[in-house]
Short mmCIF file of C-alpha atoms and ligand atoms in Angstrom, two decimals:
data_model
loop_
_atom_site.label_atom_id
_atom_site.label_comp_id
_atom_site.label_asym_id
_atom_site.label_seq_id
_atom_site.Cartn_x
_atom_site.Cartn_y
_atom_site.Cartn_z
CA UNK A 1 17.47 -12.43 5.51
CA UNK A 2 17.81 -13.97 8.97
CA UNK A 3 14.60 -14.22 10.90
CA UNK A 4 14.43 -11.64 13.67
CA UNK A 5 12.69 -13.07 16.70
CA UNK A 6 10.72 -10.81 18.96
CA UNK A 7 9.53 -11.06 22.55
CA UNK A 8 5.88 -11.98 23.16
CA UNK A 9 3.75 -8.85 22.80
CA UNK A 10 0.22 -7.56 22.97
CA UNK A 11 -0.21 -4.75 20.45
CA UNK A 12 -3.16 -2.55 21.34
CA UNK A 13 -4.10 -0.28 18.46
CA UNK A 14 -6.26 2.70 19.43
CA UNK A 15 -7.90 3.86 16.20
CA UNK A 16 -7.96 0.36 14.67
CA UNK A 17 -10.96 1.19 12.48
CA UNK A 18 -9.17 4.19 10.93
CA UNK A 19 -7.23 4.83 7.77
CA UNK A 20 -3.69 4.49 9.15
CA UNK A 21 -4.40 1.11 10.75
CA UNK A 22 -5.95 -0.20 7.56
CA UNK A 23 -3.38 1.08 5.08
CA UNK A 24 -0.21 0.66 7.12
CA UNK A 25 -0.44 -1.07 10.48
CA UNK A 26 -2.26 -4.32 9.69
CA UNK A 27 -0.33 -4.95 6.45
CA UNK A 28 2.95 -4.27 8.28
CA UNK A 29 2.09 -6.58 11.18
CA UNK A 30 1.09 -9.24 8.68
CA UNK A 31 4.44 -8.90 6.91
CA UNK A 32 6.20 -9.36 10.24
CA UNK A 33 4.10 -12.46 10.77
CA UNK A 34 4.95 -13.83 7.31
CA UNK A 35 8.65 -13.26 8.00
CA UNK A 36 8.42 -15.10 11.31
CA UNK A 37 9.20 -12.06 13.47
CA UNK A 38 5.78 -12.46 15.02
CA UNK A 39 5.11 -16.09 15.82
CA UNK A 40 2.72 -17.72 18.22
CA UNK A 41 3.02 -15.42 21.19
CA UNK A 42 1.52 -12.19 19.96
CA UNK A 43 -1.94 -10.66 19.87
CA UNK A 44 -3.43 -7.56 18.27
CA UNK A 45 -6.25 -5.84 20.11
CA UNK A 46 -7.98 -3.37 17.82
CA UNK A 47 -9.81 -0.53 19.57
CA UNK A 48 -12.30 1.81 17.93
CA UNK A 49 -15.43 3.65 18.86
CA UNK A 50 -17.79 1.95 16.48
CA UNK A 51 -19.67 -1.05 17.79
CA UNK A 52 -18.20 -3.70 15.57
CA UNK A 53 -18.35 -7.40 16.26
CA UNK A 54 -15.15 -9.37 16.19
CA UNK A 55 -16.20 -10.76 12.79
CA UNK A 56 -16.65 -7.28 11.34
CA UNK A 57 -13.23 -6.30 12.62
CA UNK A 58 -11.42 -9.35 11.34
CA UNK A 59 -13.08 -8.87 7.94
CA UNK A 60 -11.73 -5.31 8.04
CA UNK A 61 -8.24 -6.67 8.76
CA UNK A 62 -8.61 -9.19 5.90
CA UNK A 63 -9.64 -6.38 3.54
CA UNK A 64 -6.55 -4.44 4.56
CA UNK A 65 -4.38 -7.36 3.46
CA UNK A 66 -5.77 -7.57 -0.05
CA UNK A 67 -2.53 -6.31 -1.57
CA UNK A 68 -0.42 -8.67 0.55
CA UNK A 69 0.20 -12.37 -0.08
CA UNK A 70 -2.93 -14.29 -0.96
CA UNK A 71 -2.06 -17.35 1.06
CA UNK A 72 -5.41 -17.86 2.78
CA UNK A 73 -4.03 -20.25 5.39
CA UNK A 74 -1.45 -17.74 6.50
CA UNK A 75 -4.01 -14.94 6.56
CA UNK A 76 -6.40 -17.16 8.59
CA UNK A 77 -3.74 -18.01 11.13
CA UNK A 78 -2.70 -14.34 11.42
CA UNK A 79 -6.33 -13.32 11.94
CA UNK A 80 -6.57 -15.74 14.88
CA UNK A 81 -4.31 -13.32 16.74
CA UNK A 82 -6.53 -10.29 16.05
CA UNK A 83 -9.49 -9.23 18.13
CA UNK A 84 -11.61 -6.11 18.67
CA UNK A 85 -12.92 -4.05 21.54
CA UNK A 86 -15.39 -1.24 21.05
CA UNK A 87 -14.31 1.50 23.41
CA UNK A 88 -14.83 5.25 23.55
CA UNK A 89 -11.54 6.64 24.81
CA UNK A 90 -13.40 9.52 26.47
CA UNK A 91 -15.55 7.16 28.50
CA UNK A 92 -13.62 6.77 31.75
CA UNK A 93 -15.62 3.76 32.89
CA UNK A 94 -14.76 1.56 29.90
CA UNK A 95 -11.00 1.30 30.57
CA UNK A 96 -11.65 -1.32 33.24
CA UNK A 97 -13.21 -3.57 30.61
CA UNK A 98 -10.32 -2.86 28.28
CA UNK A 99 -7.91 -3.94 30.98
CA UNK A 100 -9.82 -7.21 31.45
CA UNK A 101 -9.60 -7.88 27.71
CA UNK A 102 -5.89 -7.13 27.70
CA UNK A 103 -5.31 -9.40 30.72
CA UNK A 104 -7.28 -12.23 29.05
CA UNK A 105 -5.20 -11.95 25.88
CA UNK A 106 -2.08 -11.82 27.98
CA UNK A 107 -3.08 -15.12 29.55
CA UNK A 108 -4.33 -16.91 26.45
CA UNK A 109 -1.35 -15.98 24.24
CA UNK A 110 1.18 -16.19 27.09
CA UNK A 111 2.48 -12.65 26.52
CA UNK A 112 4.45 -12.08 29.74
CA UNK A 113 2.64 -8.78 30.33
CA UNK A 114 4.45 -7.07 27.44
CA UNK A 115 2.31 -4.33 25.91
CA UNK A 116 2.54 -1.79 23.12
CA UNK A 117 -0.11 0.92 23.08
CA UNK A 118 -0.25 2.34 19.55
CA UNK A 119 -2.19 5.60 19.41
CA UNK A 120 -3.36 5.83 15.78
CA UNK A 121 -5.82 8.53 16.68
CA UNK A 122 -6.26 12.27 16.60
CA UNK A 123 -3.73 13.94 18.93
CA UNK A 124 -6.37 15.59 21.14
CA UNK A 125 -7.01 12.14 22.64
CA UNK A 126 -3.39 11.26 23.46
CA UNK A 127 -3.33 12.77 26.95
CA UNK A 128 -6.70 11.31 27.99
CA UNK A 129 -5.70 7.85 26.86
CA UNK A 130 -2.31 7.83 28.57
CA UNK A 131 -3.83 9.15 31.81
CA UNK A 132 -6.30 6.27 31.82
CA UNK A 133 -3.80 3.62 30.80
CA UNK A 134 -1.92 4.34 33.97
CA UNK A 135 -4.80 5.18 36.31
CA UNK A 136 -6.81 2.10 35.32
CA UNK A 137 -3.87 -0.26 35.62
CA UNK A 138 -3.28 -1.17 31.98
CA UNK A 139 0.39 -0.31 32.35
CA UNK A 140 0.62 -2.21 35.59
CA UNK A 141 2.11 -5.44 34.25
CA UNK A 142 5.15 -7.62 34.80
CA UNK A 143 6.42 -6.97 31.29
CA UNK A 144 7.40 -3.92 29.25
CA UNK A 145 4.92 -1.18 28.33
CA UNK A 146 5.61 1.08 25.35
CA UNK A 147 3.64 3.94 23.90
CA UNK A 148 3.69 4.68 20.17
CA UNK A 149 2.47 8.11 19.17
CA UNK A 150 1.63 9.27 15.69
CA UNK A 151 2.38 12.73 14.41
CA UNK A 152 1.59 15.54 14.87
CA UNK A 153 3.23 15.90 18.27
CA UNK A 154 1.70 19.27 19.12
CA UNK A 155 1.22 22.16 16.70
CA UNK A 156 3.89 24.40 18.25
CA UNK A 157 6.35 24.30 21.13
CA UNK A 158 3.89 25.24 23.91
CA UNK A 159 1.31 22.64 22.84
CA UNK A 160 3.99 19.97 22.33
CA UNK A 161 5.42 20.76 25.78
CA UNK A 162 2.00 20.48 27.40
CA UNK A 163 1.31 17.18 25.62
CA UNK A 164 4.70 15.83 26.58
CA UNK A 165 4.18 16.81 30.20
CA UNK A 166 0.86 15.03 30.31
CA UNK A 167 2.16 11.85 28.65
CA UNK A 168 5.21 11.78 30.89
CA UNK A 169 2.95 11.44 33.91
CA UNK A 170 2.17 7.93 32.73
CA UNK A 171 5.17 6.90 30.61
CA UNK A 172 8.88 7.58 30.96
CA UNK A 173 10.81 9.03 28.01
CA UNK A 174 12.33 5.56 27.37
CA UNK A 175 8.84 4.11 26.99
CA UNK A 176 7.68 6.69 24.43
CA UNK A 177 8.14 5.98 20.72
CA UNK A 178 7.26 9.07 18.69
CA UNK A 179 6.77 8.01 15.09
CA UNK A 180 8.36 9.89 12.24
CA UNK A 181 7.79 7.38 9.49
CA UNK A 182 10.54 8.92 7.35
CA UNK A 183 12.98 7.45 9.85
CA UNK A 184 11.72 4.00 8.91
CA UNK A 185 12.47 4.46 5.22
CA UNK A 186 15.21 2.28 3.87
CA UNK A 187 17.23 5.05 2.26
CA UNK A 188 16.84 7.46 5.18
CA UNK A 189 18.33 4.74 7.37
CA UNK A 190 21.01 4.40 4.72
CA UNK A 191 22.18 8.01 5.14
CA UNK A 192 24.25 7.07 8.17
CA UNK A 193 25.72 4.00 6.45
CA UNK A 194 26.64 5.91 3.30
CA UNK A 195 28.34 8.54 5.43
CA UNK A 196 30.00 6.49 8.11
CA UNK A 197 30.88 3.27 6.28
CA UNK A 198 32.61 4.78 3.24
CA UNK A 199 36.11 6.18 3.24
CA UNK A 200 35.09 8.01 0.09
CA UNK A 201 32.55 10.31 1.68
CA UNK A 202 33.19 11.05 5.34
CA UNK A 203 36.51 12.88 4.78
CA UNK A 204 34.76 15.15 2.28
CA UNK A 205 31.59 15.63 4.33
CA UNK A 206 32.14 19.21 5.46
CA UNK A 207 32.27 22.83 4.38
CA UNK A 208 35.64 22.45 2.66
CA UNK A 209 34.30 20.10 0.01
CA UNK A 210 30.51 20.43 -0.05
CA UNK A 211 28.96 23.54 -1.55
CA UNK A 212 25.33 22.87 -0.65
CA UNK A 213 22.90 20.09 0.16
CA UNK A 214 19.37 19.98 -1.23
CA UNK A 215 16.55 17.99 0.34
CA UNK A 216 13.32 17.79 -1.65
CA UNK A 217 10.10 16.06 -0.71
CA UNK A 218 7.50 16.82 -3.35
CA UNK A 219 4.04 15.35 -3.69
CA UNK A 220 1.85 15.24 -6.76
CA UNK A 221 -1.35 14.95 -4.79
CA UNK A 222 -3.01 18.05 -3.47
CA UNK A 223 -4.70 18.41 -0.11
CA UNK A 224 -7.81 16.58 -1.35
CA UNK A 225 -10.17 15.79 1.56
CA UNK A 226 -7.74 16.84 4.30
CA UNK A 227 -8.54 20.57 4.13
CA UNK A 228 -9.72 20.82 7.72
CA UNK A 229 -6.46 19.37 9.08
CA UNK A 230 -4.27 21.15 6.58
CA UNK A 231 -5.71 24.63 7.19
CA UNK A 232 -4.43 24.40 10.77
CA UNK A 233 -1.17 22.75 9.85
CA UNK A 234 0.31 23.88 6.53
CA UNK A 235 3.45 22.44 4.95
CA UNK A 236 5.79 23.93 7.56
CA UNK A 237 4.23 22.09 10.49
CA UNK A 238 3.19 19.04 8.50
CA UNK A 239 6.56 18.33 6.88
CA UNK A 240 9.38 20.65 7.91
CA UNK A 241 9.18 20.39 11.71
CA UNK A 242 9.51 16.61 11.54
CA UNK A 243 10.54 14.82 8.33
CA UNK A 244 12.64 17.54 6.68
CA UNK A 245 14.56 18.54 9.80
CA UNK A 246 15.11 14.90 10.68
CA UNK A 247 16.76 14.33 7.29
CA UNK A 248 18.89 17.45 7.77
CA UNK A 249 19.96 16.19 11.21
CA UNK A 250 21.02 12.81 9.79
CA UNK A 251 22.95 14.50 6.99
CA UNK A 252 24.70 16.96 9.25
CA UNK A 253 25.36 15.07 12.49
CA UNK A 254 28.85 14.20 13.69
CA UNK A 255 29.81 10.52 13.64
CA UNK A 256 28.41 9.05 16.87
CA UNK A 257 30.86 7.17 19.09
CA UNK A 258 28.65 4.08 18.72
CA UNK A 259 25.38 3.15 17.05
CA UNK A 260 23.48 3.17 20.33
CA UNK A 261 20.17 5.00 20.48
CA UNK A 262 21.47 7.58 22.95
CA UNK A 263 24.63 8.37 21.00
CA UNK A 264 22.84 8.82 17.68
CA UNK A 265 20.09 10.90 19.22
CA UNK A 266 22.49 13.14 21.05
CA UNK A 267 24.39 13.88 17.82
CA UNK A 268 21.12 14.70 16.06
CA UNK A 269 20.11 16.99 18.89
CA UNK A 270 23.42 18.84 18.59
CA UNK A 271 22.59 19.61 14.94
CA UNK A 272 19.13 20.87 15.82
CA UNK A 273 20.63 23.06 18.51
CA UNK A 274 23.01 24.55 15.94
CA UNK A 275 20.28 25.56 13.47
CA UNK A 276 20.56 29.27 12.85
CA UNK A 277 17.30 30.73 14.19
CA UNK A 278 15.49 33.08 11.84
CA UNK A 279 12.69 35.33 12.96
CA UNK A 280 10.67 38.40 12.03
CA UNK A 281 11.44 39.94 8.64
CA UNK A 282 14.61 37.86 8.40
CA UNK A 283 12.38 34.87 7.66
CA UNK A 284 11.81 36.29 4.16
CA UNK A 285 15.55 35.99 3.44
CA UNK A 286 15.68 32.34 4.40
CA UNK A 287 12.24 30.91 3.68
CA UNK A 288 9.73 30.99 0.84
CA UNK A 289 6.11 29.96 1.18
CA UNK A 290 3.78 28.94 -1.58
CA UNK A 291 0.20 27.94 -2.17
CA UNK A 292 -0.99 26.13 -5.29
CA UNK A 293 -3.64 27.49 -7.56
CA UNK A 294 -5.36 25.58 -10.40
CA UNK A 295 -3.07 23.96 -12.95
CA UNK A 296 -2.48 25.67 -16.26
CA UNK A 297 -5.16 23.63 -18.06
CA UNK A 298 -7.71 24.22 -15.33
CA UNK A 299 -8.04 20.45 -14.75
CA UNK A 300 -6.82 20.47 -11.17
CA UNK A 301 -8.42 22.79 -8.69
CA UNK A 302 -6.43 25.16 -6.54
CA UNK A 303 -5.96 24.71 -2.79
CA UNK A 304 -8.56 27.33 -1.92
CA UNK A 305 -11.24 25.44 -3.84
CA UNK A 306 -10.99 22.35 -1.62
CA UNK A 307 -13.69 21.66 0.94
CA UNK A 308 -13.05 23.04 4.44
CA UNK A 309 -10.50 25.50 3.07
CA UNK A 310 -10.95 29.25 3.47
CA UNK A 311 -11.48 30.91 0.07
CA UNK A 312 -8.90 33.51 1.15
CA UNK A 313 -6.59 31.05 2.94
CA UNK A 314 -3.13 32.14 4.04
CA UNK A 315 -2.00 28.52 4.58
CA UNK A 316 1.16 27.43 2.78
CA UNK A 317 1.13 24.22 0.75
CA UNK A 318 4.78 24.68 -0.18
CA UNK A 319 7.88 25.65 1.77
CA UNK A 320 11.42 26.18 0.61
CA UNK A 321 14.10 27.16 3.05
CA UNK A 322 17.78 27.82 3.43
CA UNK A 323 18.78 26.17 6.66
CA UNK A 324 22.17 27.13 8.08
CA UNK A 325 23.92 25.03 10.67
CA UNK A 326 26.22 27.22 12.68
CA UNK A 327 28.91 24.81 13.73
CA UNK A 328 32.48 24.15 12.72
CA UNK A 329 31.71 21.46 10.14
CA UNK A 330 28.96 23.27 8.26
CA UNK A 331 29.81 26.97 8.53
CA UNK A 332 28.67 28.66 5.32
CA UNK A 333 27.07 25.56 3.70
CA UNK A 334 23.38 26.04 2.92
CA UNK A 335 21.02 23.11 3.37
CA UNK A 336 18.18 23.92 1.00
CA UNK A 337 14.95 22.16 1.80
CA UNK A 338 11.70 22.20 -0.14
CA UNK A 339 8.44 20.37 0.21
CA UNK A 340 5.05 20.88 -1.29
CA UNK A 341 1.77 19.51 -2.48
CA UNK A 342 0.38 19.43 -6.01
CA UNK A 343 3.81 19.50 -7.56
CA UNK A 344 4.85 18.08 -10.92
CA UNK A 345 6.85 15.16 -9.50
CA UNK A 346 6.46 12.80 -6.57
CA UNK A 347 9.92 12.51 -5.19
CA UNK A 348 11.96 12.56 -2.02
CA UNK A 349 15.62 13.09 -2.82
CA UNK A 350 18.77 14.41 -1.29
CA UNK A 351 21.37 15.98 -3.55
CA UNK A 352 24.82 16.63 -2.09
CA UNK A 353 26.69 19.02 -4.35
CA UNK A 354 30.46 18.99 -3.99
CA UNK A 355 32.56 22.08 -4.58
CA UNK A 356 34.19 22.60 -7.94
CA UNK A 357 37.77 21.44 -8.23
CA UNK A 358 40.25 24.33 -7.91
CA UNK A 359 41.21 24.43 -11.58
CA UNK A 360 39.46 23.05 -14.62
CA UNK A 361 41.91 21.60 -17.15
CA UNK A 362 39.11 20.46 -19.41
CA UNK A 363 37.30 23.70 -19.99
CA UNK A 364 36.00 24.36 -23.46
CA UNK A 365 33.39 26.75 -24.77
CA UNK A 366 30.71 24.13 -25.33
CA UNK A 367 30.98 22.34 -22.09
CA UNK A 368 32.24 23.13 -18.62
CA UNK A 369 32.72 20.50 -15.96
CA UNK A 370 29.65 19.49 -14.01
CA UNK A 371 29.92 19.42 -10.23
CA UNK A 372 30.13 16.03 -8.56
CA UNK A 373 26.81 15.12 -7.01
CA UNK A 374 25.77 12.39 -4.66
CA UNK A 375 22.04 11.78 -5.04
CA UNK A 376 20.24 9.73 -2.41
CA UNK A 377 16.87 8.59 -3.73
CA UNK A 378 14.48 8.11 -0.83
CA UNK A 379 11.17 7.53 -2.62
CA UNK A 380 9.51 6.36 -4.80
CA UNK A 381 12.74 4.93 -6.20
CA UNK A 382 15.38 3.92 -3.67
CA UNK A 383 19.08 4.06 -4.35
CA UNK A 384 22.13 6.19 -4.87
CA UNK A 385 23.56 7.95 -7.90
CA UNK A 386 27.01 9.45 -8.05
CA UNK A 387 27.61 12.02 -10.78
CA UNK A 388 31.21 12.07 -11.97
CA UNK A 389 33.08 13.54 -14.93
CA UNK A 390 34.76 11.13 -17.33
CA UNK A 391 36.31 11.31 -20.75
CA UNK A 392 33.95 11.14 -23.69
CA UNK A 393 34.54 8.10 -25.92
CA UNK A 394 36.11 9.93 -28.81
CA UNK A 395 39.51 11.13 -29.95
CA UNK A 396 39.59 14.39 -27.99
CA UNK A 397 39.69 15.16 -24.30
CA UNK A 398 36.07 16.23 -24.00
CA UNK A 399 34.42 15.29 -20.76
CA UNK A 400 30.98 13.97 -20.05
CA UNK A 401 28.95 13.55 -16.88
CA UNK A 402 28.52 9.88 -16.07
CA UNK A 403 26.20 8.50 -13.46
CA UNK A 404 27.00 5.51 -11.29
CA UNK A 405 23.74 4.19 -9.96
CA UNK A 406 22.66 1.69 -7.39
CA UNK A 407 18.96 0.96 -7.22
CA UNK A 408 18.03 -0.68 -3.92
CA UNK A 409 14.79 -2.20 -5.16
CA UNK A 410 16.05 -3.52 -8.48
CA UNK A 411 19.15 -5.17 -6.99
CA UNK A 412 17.30 -6.81 -4.15
CA UNK A 413 14.50 -7.81 -6.50
CA UNK A 414 11.92 -7.26 -3.83
CA UNK A 415 10.17 -4.25 -2.44
CA UNK A 416 12.12 -2.84 0.45
CA UNK A 417 10.27 -3.21 3.75
CA UNK A 418 7.63 -0.64 4.46
CA UNK A 419 8.71 2.03 6.92
CA UNK A 420 5.94 1.04 9.33
CA UNK A 421 7.02 -2.58 9.28
CA UNK A 422 10.52 -1.64 10.35
CA UNK A 423 9.33 0.79 12.98
CA UNK A 424 6.86 -1.66 14.48
CA UNK A 425 9.60 -4.27 14.64
CA UNK A 426 11.98 -1.79 16.29
CA UNK A 427 9.36 -0.92 18.86
CA UNK A 428 8.66 -4.58 19.71
CA UNK A 429 12.40 -5.11 20.06
CA UNK A 430 12.74 -1.99 22.23
CA UNK A 431 15.00 -0.10 19.83
CA UNK A 432 14.06 3.59 19.89
CA UNK A 433 16.84 4.83 17.57
CA UNK A 434 14.50 5.58 14.70
CA UNK A 435 11.94 7.39 16.79
CA UNK A 436 12.18 11.01 17.84
CA UNK A 437 13.28 11.93 21.33
CA UNK A 438 11.56 14.81 23.09
CA UNK A 439 14.73 16.92 22.78
CA UNK A 440 14.58 16.63 19.00
CA UNK A 441 10.90 17.56 18.96
CA UNK A 442 11.54 20.51 21.27
CA UNK A 443 14.39 21.99 19.23
CA UNK A 444 12.68 21.55 15.90
CA UNK A 445 9.49 23.21 17.15
CA UNK A 446 11.39 26.15 18.54
CA UNK A 447 13.06 26.62 15.12
CA UNK A 448 9.81 26.28 13.18
CA UNK A 449 7.68 28.38 15.55
CA UNK A 450 9.60 31.55 14.73
CA UNK A 451 8.89 31.06 11.04
CA UNK A 452 5.21 30.31 11.52
CA UNK A 453 4.82 33.30 13.84
CA UNK A 454 6.08 35.58 11.07
CA UNK A 455 3.94 33.94 8.41
CA UNK A 456 0.82 34.02 10.53
CA UNK A 457 1.26 37.70 11.27
CA UNK A 458 1.79 38.66 7.61
CA UNK A 459 -0.64 37.68 4.90
CA UNK A 460 0.94 36.59 1.64
CA UNK A 461 -0.95 38.62 -0.96
CA UNK A 462 0.67 36.70 -3.82
CA UNK A 463 -1.15 33.45 -2.92
CA UNK A 464 -1.86 31.33 -4.89
CA UNK A 465 1.65 31.71 -6.28
CA UNK A 466 2.33 28.44 -8.07
CA UNK A 467 0.14 26.45 -10.43
CA UNK A 468 -0.68 22.86 -9.54
CA UNK A 469 1.61 20.39 -11.34
CA UNK A 470 4.62 22.72 -11.12
CA UNK A 471 7.74 22.71 -8.95
CA UNK A 472 6.69 25.64 -6.76
CA UNK A 473 6.89 29.44 -6.81
CA UNK A 474 9.54 31.32 -8.76
CA UNK A 475 10.75 32.91 -5.50
CA UNK A 476 12.12 29.54 -4.45
CA UNK A 477 14.39 29.42 -7.50
CA UNK A 478 15.39 33.03 -6.86
CA UNK A 479 16.45 32.17 -3.30
CA UNK A 480 19.02 29.71 -4.64
CA UNK A 481 20.00 31.90 -7.59
CA UNK A 482 21.03 34.65 -5.14
CA UNK A 483 23.61 32.22 -3.76
CA UNK A 484 24.71 31.13 -7.25
CA UNK A 485 22.89 27.77 -7.12
CA UNK A 486 19.84 26.15 -8.62
CA UNK A 487 17.61 23.28 -7.64
CA UNK A 488 18.78 20.02 -9.15
CA UNK A 489 15.98 18.19 -10.97
CA UNK A 490 14.33 15.48 -8.91
CA UNK A 491 12.53 13.57 -11.68
CA UNK A 492 12.03 9.86 -11.18
CA UNK A 493 14.02 8.90 -14.25
CA UNK A 494 17.44 9.39 -12.65
CA UNK A 495 18.03 5.82 -11.56
CA UNK A 496 17.16 4.29 -14.91
CA UNK A 497 19.66 6.39 -16.78
P1 LIG B 1 -8.98 8.25 11.00
O1 LIG B 1 -9.10 7.46 9.76
O2 LIG B 1 -9.86 9.46 11.14
O3 LIG B 1 -9.26 7.26 12.21
C1 LIG B 1 -9.47 7.73 13.52
C2 LIG B 1 -9.65 6.56 14.44
O4 LIG B 1 -9.88 7.06 15.74
C3 LIG B 1 -10.83 5.66 14.12
O5 LIG B 1 -10.47 4.32 14.33
C4 LIG B 1 -11.88 6.10 15.13
O6 LIG B 1 -12.78 5.10 15.49
C5 LIG B 1 -11.01 6.40 16.31
N1 LIG B 1 -11.69 7.27 17.26
C6 LIG B 1 -12.07 8.55 17.10
N2 LIG B 1 -12.66 8.99 18.22
C7 LIG B 1 -12.64 7.98 19.11
C8 LIG B 1 -13.06 7.81 20.44
N3 LIG B 1 -13.64 8.81 21.13
N4 LIG B 1 -12.86 6.63 21.04
C9 LIG B 1 -12.26 5.61 20.38
N5 LIG B 1 -11.84 5.70 19.13
C10 LIG B 1 -12.02 6.86 18.49
O7 LIG B 1 -7.51 8.76 11.27
P2 LIG B 1 -6.14 8.18 10.66
O8 LIG B 1 -5.94 8.74 9.30
O9 LIG B 1 -6.11 6.70 10.82
O10 LIG B 1 -5.05 8.89 11.58
C11 LIG B 1 -4.82 8.51 12.92
C12 LIG B 1 -3.61 9.28 13.45
O11 LIG B 1 -2.48 8.97 12.68
C13 LIG B 1 -3.74 10.79 13.40
O12 LIG B 1 -3.05 11.34 14.49
C14 LIG B 1 -3.02 11.17 12.11
O13 LIG B 1 -2.51 12.48 12.13
C15 LIG B 1 -1.90 10.16 12.13
N6 LIG B 1 -1.36 9.83 10.81
C16 LIG B 1 -2.13 9.26 9.86
C17 LIG B 1 -1.58 8.93 8.63
C18 LIG B 1 -2.39 8.26 7.56
O14 LIG B 1 -1.80 7.87 6.56
N7 LIG B 1 -3.67 8.11 7.73
C19 LIG B 1 -0.22 9.21 8.38
C20 LIG B 1 0.55 9.79 9.38
C21 LIG B 1 -0.03 10.10 10.60
P3 LIG B 1 -14.30 5.09 14.91
O15 LIG B 1 -14.16 5.42 13.46
O16 LIG B 1 -14.73 3.72 15.19
O17 LIG B 1 -15.01 6.16 15.65
#
């Protein structure tokens, strides 16, 4: 791969002692360094509340790289670019010192005043930090200033609007990079290419030829230690408002007139505007909620048994929905989405089911034709499988379903770049295409809010309604069965077959 060169940059990570920085941000920055995208003129300023010395911090960064390359010289030279500042973001007086540190690094690494402020912290601090960054002159430089914000961006439309208003006092929309790490995933980025670079698909990509599209993101892990956060969030806010609706938007958008950030975003926004709103009792026709109980062997505890979870909790750990897009292209085509915790398979997959051909010449009692499917494997395996019908190798005319597979990781022979690595690179390069614009956030919250309002006002007495290590509540299957469909399996074995 050609080396991608980046402008000189100071990357200030607020929350540098936390989990996200350790598991994702430092390893991703190091990968960019190994690939030469970060060279001499960059610096990382880690910011946390605890009073660490620089040595303690750099040891922390080293520890975070233990699964990366073990080339000590390279790690040592990367670490020379990393430094720490203990700073309580609520302490107004300490931003002046932070500015001095940033200015020093700017000088010593010759960074042209370019700054990225990465807020890897709890959202309640976002507004305070951005207010101070501007008021105390940290954004007052000759170079570019960009703000990266982690999810969640609000917990409903009013809170997201208030947060956006506050942030916009210090940063313009063009300077704000709202992370949805699904948009950094290789195969999510591939959705557009599969659609718009293949004569085979785009002509068929509409209600005349597609019967339904299924988007699954299932996790095997339960809520574990995140009960406090999850009780307030639930699967709808945690997954549907952002990742699931973003995938739907990419699948459903019209071809943009160019690949520019603005054109792609505006096509995605048009999809989100066309989502059929569902509210009140109608929600029950379009959405199913679930909460996991213990598994059948009693080995895995149910959601309600986790710490910081109400023993009578009404929070959903599973959501399935039938999303309708009321525009010309998609009239009548359901987009079924489902996501949940403590499920039997870890998998993010998109299955595009094409309509049956008008007449089946190959019908026999034992075997009817299978529908053509295009499966996009997002994670853990990455690739594409196309399900076709072909003649069985025998004397008759029996048909068989064959699968044409492309596995991104096995062909390339290397792990595809981590989503965070790509997104950090995009941000340094000033490419906001794979970040969410406020308009996308606004429309997806207004869709999701109506569902959560109904769920919050009605207790689900059937909870817990699916055992851990299963694929969710029976009601979810029934929702598809009513339309004459079923969920396609999302097991990990597909690509090997
Ligand atoms: P975390 O492990 O709890 O870390 C929180 C960080 O915030 C720590 O570095 C902490 O510093 C710092 N902090 C807290 N209060 C502070 C204050 N008053 N002044 C300065 N620093 C303060 O959280 P996380 O898991 O890394 O998550 C960070 C953000 O990313 C959250 O918004 C989360 O929703 C989002 N996110 C996380 C993940 C993930 O995989 N972890 C994934 C997606 C999104 P001290 O410990 O030194 O006090």
